[in-house]
mmCIF file of C-alpha atoms in Angstrom:
data_model
loop_
_atom_site.group_PDB
_atom_site.id
_atom_site.type_symbol
_atom_site.label_atom_id
_atom_site.label_comp_id
_atom_site.label_asym_id
_atom_site.label_seq_id
_atom_site.Cartn_x
_atom_site.Cartn_y
_atom_site.Cartn_z
ATOM 1 C CA UNK A 29 -6.315 24.442 -14.314
ATOM 2 C CA UNK A 30 -4.362 21.967 -16.057
ATOM 3 C CA UNK A 31 -5.374 18.246 -15.147
ATOM 4 C CA UNK A 32 -3.123 16.336 -13.434
ATOM 5 C CA UNK A 33 -1.266 13.436 -15.554
ATOM 6 C CA UNK A 34 0.748 10.468 -14.337
ATOM 7 C CA UNK A 35 1.488 9.073 -10.378
ATOM 8 C CA UNK A 36 2.228 10.992 -7.721
ATOM 9 C CA UNK A 37 3.099 9.046 -4.576
ATOM 10 C CA UNK A 38 1.870 10.224 -1.191
ATOM 11 C CA UNK A 39 2.620 7.431 1.203
ATOM 12 C CA UNK A 40 4.243 3.983 1.095
ATOM 13 C CA UNK A 41 4.184 0.826 3.173
ATOM 14 C CA UNK A 42 7.487 -0.630 3.186
ATOM 15 C CA UNK A 43 7.181 -2.511 6.211
ATOM 16 C CA UNK A 44 4.406 -4.439 4.632
ATOM 17 C CA UNK A 45 6.652 -6.004 2.128
ATOM 18 C CA UNK A 46 9.330 -7.188 4.936
ATOM 19 C CA UNK A 47 6.344 -8.535 7.313
ATOM 20 C CA UNK A 48 4.096 -10.500 4.540
ATOM 21 C CA UNK A 49 4.341 -12.399 1.286
ATOM 22 C CA UNK A 50 2.613 -10.521 -1.189
ATOM 23 C CA UNK A 51 0.290 -12.796 -3.120
ATOM 24 C CA UNK A 52 -1.678 -10.668 -5.247
ATOM 25 C CA UNK A 53 -1.858 -6.814 -6.115
ATOM 26 C CA UNK A 54 -4.864 -4.576 -6.916
ATOM 27 C CA UNK A 55 -5.599 -0.685 -7.457
ATOM 28 C CA UNK A 56 -8.552 0.594 -5.663
ATOM 29 C CA UNK A 57 -10.269 4.091 -5.365
ATOM 30 C CA UNK A 58 -11.116 5.779 -2.236
ATOM 31 C CA UNK A 59 -14.377 7.679 -0.755
ATOM 32 C CA UNK A 60 -12.770 11.011 0.494
ATOM 33 C CA UNK A 61 -14.430 14.061 2.016
ATOM 34 C CA UNK A 62 -12.755 17.175 0.637
ATOM 35 C CA UNK A 63 -10.316 18.149 3.742
ATOM 36 C CA UNK A 64 -9.121 14.866 3.296
ATOM 37 C CA UNK A 65 -8.236 15.043 0.120
ATOM 38 C CA UNK A 66 -6.550 18.555 0.510
ATOM 39 C CA UNK A 67 -4.523 16.929 3.308
ATOM 40 C CA UNK A 68 -3.586 14.178 0.932
ATOM 41 C CA UNK A 69 -2.381 17.095 -1.639
ATOM 42 C CA UNK A 70 -0.085 18.023 0.966
ATOM 43 C CA UNK A 71 1.711 14.919 1.120
ATOM 44 C CA UNK A 72 0.311 13.903 4.692
ATOM 45 C CA UNK A 73 -0.430 10.355 5.361
ATOM 46 C CA UNK A 74 0.587 7.042 6.995
ATOM 47 C CA UNK A 75 -0.392 3.400 6.196
ATOM 48 C CA UNK A 76 1.497 1.628 8.743
ATOM 49 C CA UNK A 77 -0.977 0.163 10.746
ATOM 50 C CA UNK A 78 -3.764 0.008 7.919
ATOM 51 C CA UNK A 79 -5.424 -3.423 7.092
ATOM 52 C CA UNK A 80 -8.547 -3.834 4.317
ATOM 53 C CA UNK A 81 -11.492 -5.498 6.052
ATOM 54 C CA UNK A 82 -14.311 -7.082 3.990
ATOM 55 C CA UNK A 83 -18.107 -6.659 5.527
ATOM 56 C CA UNK A 84 -21.133 -7.284 3.511
ATOM 57 C CA UNK A 85 -19.563 -7.678 0.041
ATOM 58 C CA UNK A 86 -17.794 -3.948 0.194
ATOM 59 C CA UNK A 87 -13.793 -3.250 1.184
ATOM 60 C CA UNK A 88 -13.063 -0.636 3.946
ATOM 61 C CA UNK A 89 -9.988 0.679 4.788
ATOM 62 C CA UNK A 90 -8.930 0.852 8.545
ATOM 63 C CA UNK A 91 -5.800 2.439 10.483
ATOM 64 C CA UNK A 92 -4.968 4.604 7.472
ATOM 65 C CA UNK A 93 -3.894 7.750 9.345
ATOM 66 C CA UNK A 94 -4.544 10.843 7.041
ATOM 67 C CA UNK A 95 -4.179 13.792 9.422
ATOM 68 C CA UNK A 96 -6.619 16.683 9.810
ATOM 69 C CA UNK A 97 -6.330 19.892 7.016
ATOM 70 C CA UNK A 98 -4.802 22.510 8.429
ATOM 71 C CA UNK A 99 -6.963 25.074 7.143
ATOM 72 C CA UNK A 100 -10.110 23.006 8.017
ATOM 73 C CA UNK A 101 -12.678 23.884 9.704
ATOM 74 C CA UNK A 102 -15.956 22.160 11.702
ATOM 75 C CA UNK A 103 -16.077 20.119 9.099
ATOM 76 C CA UNK A 104 -12.838 18.600 9.190
ATOM 77 C CA UNK A 105 -12.846 14.670 8.836
ATOM 78 C CA UNK A 106 -11.520 12.750 12.069
ATOM 79 C CA UNK A 107 -7.535 10.889 11.121
ATOM 80 C CA UNK A 108 -8.345 7.626 11.420
ATOM 81 C CA UNK A 109 -12.051 7.115 10.270
ATOM 82 C CA UNK A 110 -12.872 3.784 8.023
ATOM 83 C CA UNK A 111 -12.910 4.760 4.288
ATOM 84 C CA UNK A 112 -14.442 2.426 1.842
ATOM 85 C CA UNK A 113 -12.576 1.324 -1.033
ATOM 86 C CA UNK A 114 -14.040 1.177 -4.552
ATOM 87 C CA UNK A 115 -13.269 -2.529 -6.327
ATOM 88 C CA UNK A 116 -15.136 -4.141 -9.001
ATOM 89 C CA UNK A 117 -17.350 -6.739 -7.744
ATOM 90 C CA UNK A 118 -15.152 -9.820 -9.309
ATOM 91 C CA UNK A 119 -12.243 -8.501 -7.337
ATOM 92 C CA UNK A 120 -14.333 -8.202 -3.884
ATOM 93 C CA UNK A 121 -15.430 -11.466 -4.539
ATOM 94 C CA UNK A 122 -11.668 -13.263 -5.117
ATOM 95 C CA UNK A 123 -10.609 -10.791 -1.952
ATOM 96 C CA UNK A 124 -13.132 -12.575 -0.207
ATOM 97 C CA UNK A 125 -12.659 -15.996 -0.738
ATOM 98 C CA UNK A 126 -8.622 -16.014 -0.569
ATOM 99 C CA UNK A 127 -9.099 -13.626 2.713
ATOM 100 C CA UNK A 128 -10.969 -16.506 4.264
ATOM 101 C CA UNK A 129 -8.055 -18.914 4.244
ATOM 102 C CA UNK A 130 -5.815 -19.139 7.510
ATOM 103 C CA UNK A 131 -3.054 -16.858 7.409
ATOM 104 C CA UNK A 132 -4.150 -14.657 4.445
ATOM 105 C CA UNK A 133 -4.873 -10.977 5.034
ATOM 106 C CA UNK A 134 -5.362 -7.550 2.838
ATOM 107 C CA UNK A 135 -3.176 -4.654 3.400
ATOM 108 C CA UNK A 136 -2.773 -1.585 1.787
ATOM 109 C CA UNK A 137 0.799 -1.001 0.276
ATOM 110 C CA UNK A 138 0.671 2.774 -1.190
ATOM 111 C CA UNK A 139 -1.499 5.632 -1.483
ATOM 112 C CA UNK A 140 -1.105 7.790 -4.489
ATOM 113 C CA UNK A 141 -2.960 10.420 -6.836
ATOM 114 C CA UNK A 142 -3.612 8.643 -10.371
ATOM 115 C CA UNK A 143 -4.660 11.244 -12.954
ATOM 116 C CA UNK A 144 -5.904 13.337 -10.398
ATOM 117 C CA UNK A 145 -7.437 10.866 -8.548
ATOM 118 C CA UNK A 146 -6.737 9.258 -4.947
ATOM 119 C CA UNK A 147 -6.091 5.652 -5.304
ATOM 120 C CA UNK A 148 -4.397 2.969 -3.102
ATOM 121 C CA UNK A 149 -2.699 -0.471 -4.077
ATOM 122 C CA UNK A 150 -3.558 -3.211 -1.772
ATOM 123 C CA UNK A 151 -2.331 -6.614 -1.468
ATOM 124 C CA UNK A 152 -3.779 -9.878 -0.571
ATOM 125 C CA UNK A 153 -0.551 -11.107 1.299
ATOM 126 C CA UNK A 154 0.443 -14.220 3.795
ATOM 127 C CA UNK A 155 2.170 -13.298 7.444
ATOM 128 C CA UNK A 156 6.299 -14.366 6.839
ATOM 129 C CA UNK A 157 7.653 -16.044 10.100
ATOM 130 C CA UNK A 158 10.710 -14.680 11.554
ATOM 131 C CA UNK A 159 13.353 -17.216 9.466
ATOM 132 C CA UNK A 160 11.296 -16.253 6.083
ATOM 133 C CA UNK A 161 12.236 -12.187 7.055
ATOM 134 C CA UNK A 162 15.730 -13.556 7.747
ATOM 135 C CA UNK A 163 16.068 -15.765 4.101
ATOM 136 C CA UNK A 164 14.762 -12.967 2.349
ATOM 137 C CA UNK A 165 17.382 -10.397 4.093
ATOM 138 C CA UNK A 166 20.170 -12.782 2.938
ATOM 139 C CA UNK A 167 18.713 -13.318 -0.565
ATOM 140 C CA UNK A 168 18.849 -9.392 -1.164
ATOM 141 C CA UNK A 169 22.233 -9.270 0.125
ATOM 142 C CA UNK A 170 23.522 -11.801 -1.805
ATOM 143 C CA UNK A 171 22.339 -10.212 -4.874
ATOM 144 C CA UNK A 172 23.568 -6.815 -3.997
ATOM 145 C CA UNK A 173 27.385 -8.402 -3.294
ATOM 146 C CA UNK A 174 27.184 -10.186 -6.662
ATOM 147 C CA UNK A 175 26.038 -7.167 -8.293
ATOM 148 C CA UNK A 176 29.137 -5.284 -7.016
ATOM 149 C CA UNK A 177 31.362 -7.774 -8.275
ATOM 150 C CA UNK A 178 30.164 -7.949 -11.318
ATOM 151 C CA UNK A 179 30.419 -4.193 -11.652
ATOM 152 C CA UNK A 180 33.868 -4.071 -10.386
ATOM 153 C CA UNK A 181 35.207 -7.005 -13.095
ATOM 154 C CA UNK A 182 33.359 -5.014 -15.829
ATOM 155 C CA UNK A 183 35.320 -1.710 -14.432
ATOM 156 C CA UNK A 184 38.719 -3.481 -14.853
ATOM 157 C CA UNK A 185 37.888 -4.476 -18.494
ATOM 158 C CA UNK A 186 37.135 -0.991 -19.323
ATOM 159 C CA UNK A 187 40.431 0.301 -17.769
#
């Protein structure tokens, strides 16, 4: 069987980018059971309520929903169990120091396979206020309108 190459996206947490200001991102490996890997290979997972908690100098991923494997037997995993993240010691220490600051949290952004191994992209984030969310939407809309206007001008120049 040929080894997988590249990045295959399983799940993405789009709401996290809306609700939080992303400060720094990290890529972490996951400790999974066999049925979890098979379920992920079917492309079934949800990061919506997920968060990372640091305890005893270890990173744990909580509330990420990986549904039970349909052909699994009594060895099947529980859907919302906590999963250990594999990070370098320096990264854990840095995350621990930064997450102690008020308003900072660690959230999962994406779950994917990279060269056949399950990875999760986590981010050190700070919660946005309601007016920050509106400001971000306004900037996005203004950028989109400016690009439309420039493309219309380019079309007229070509014609």
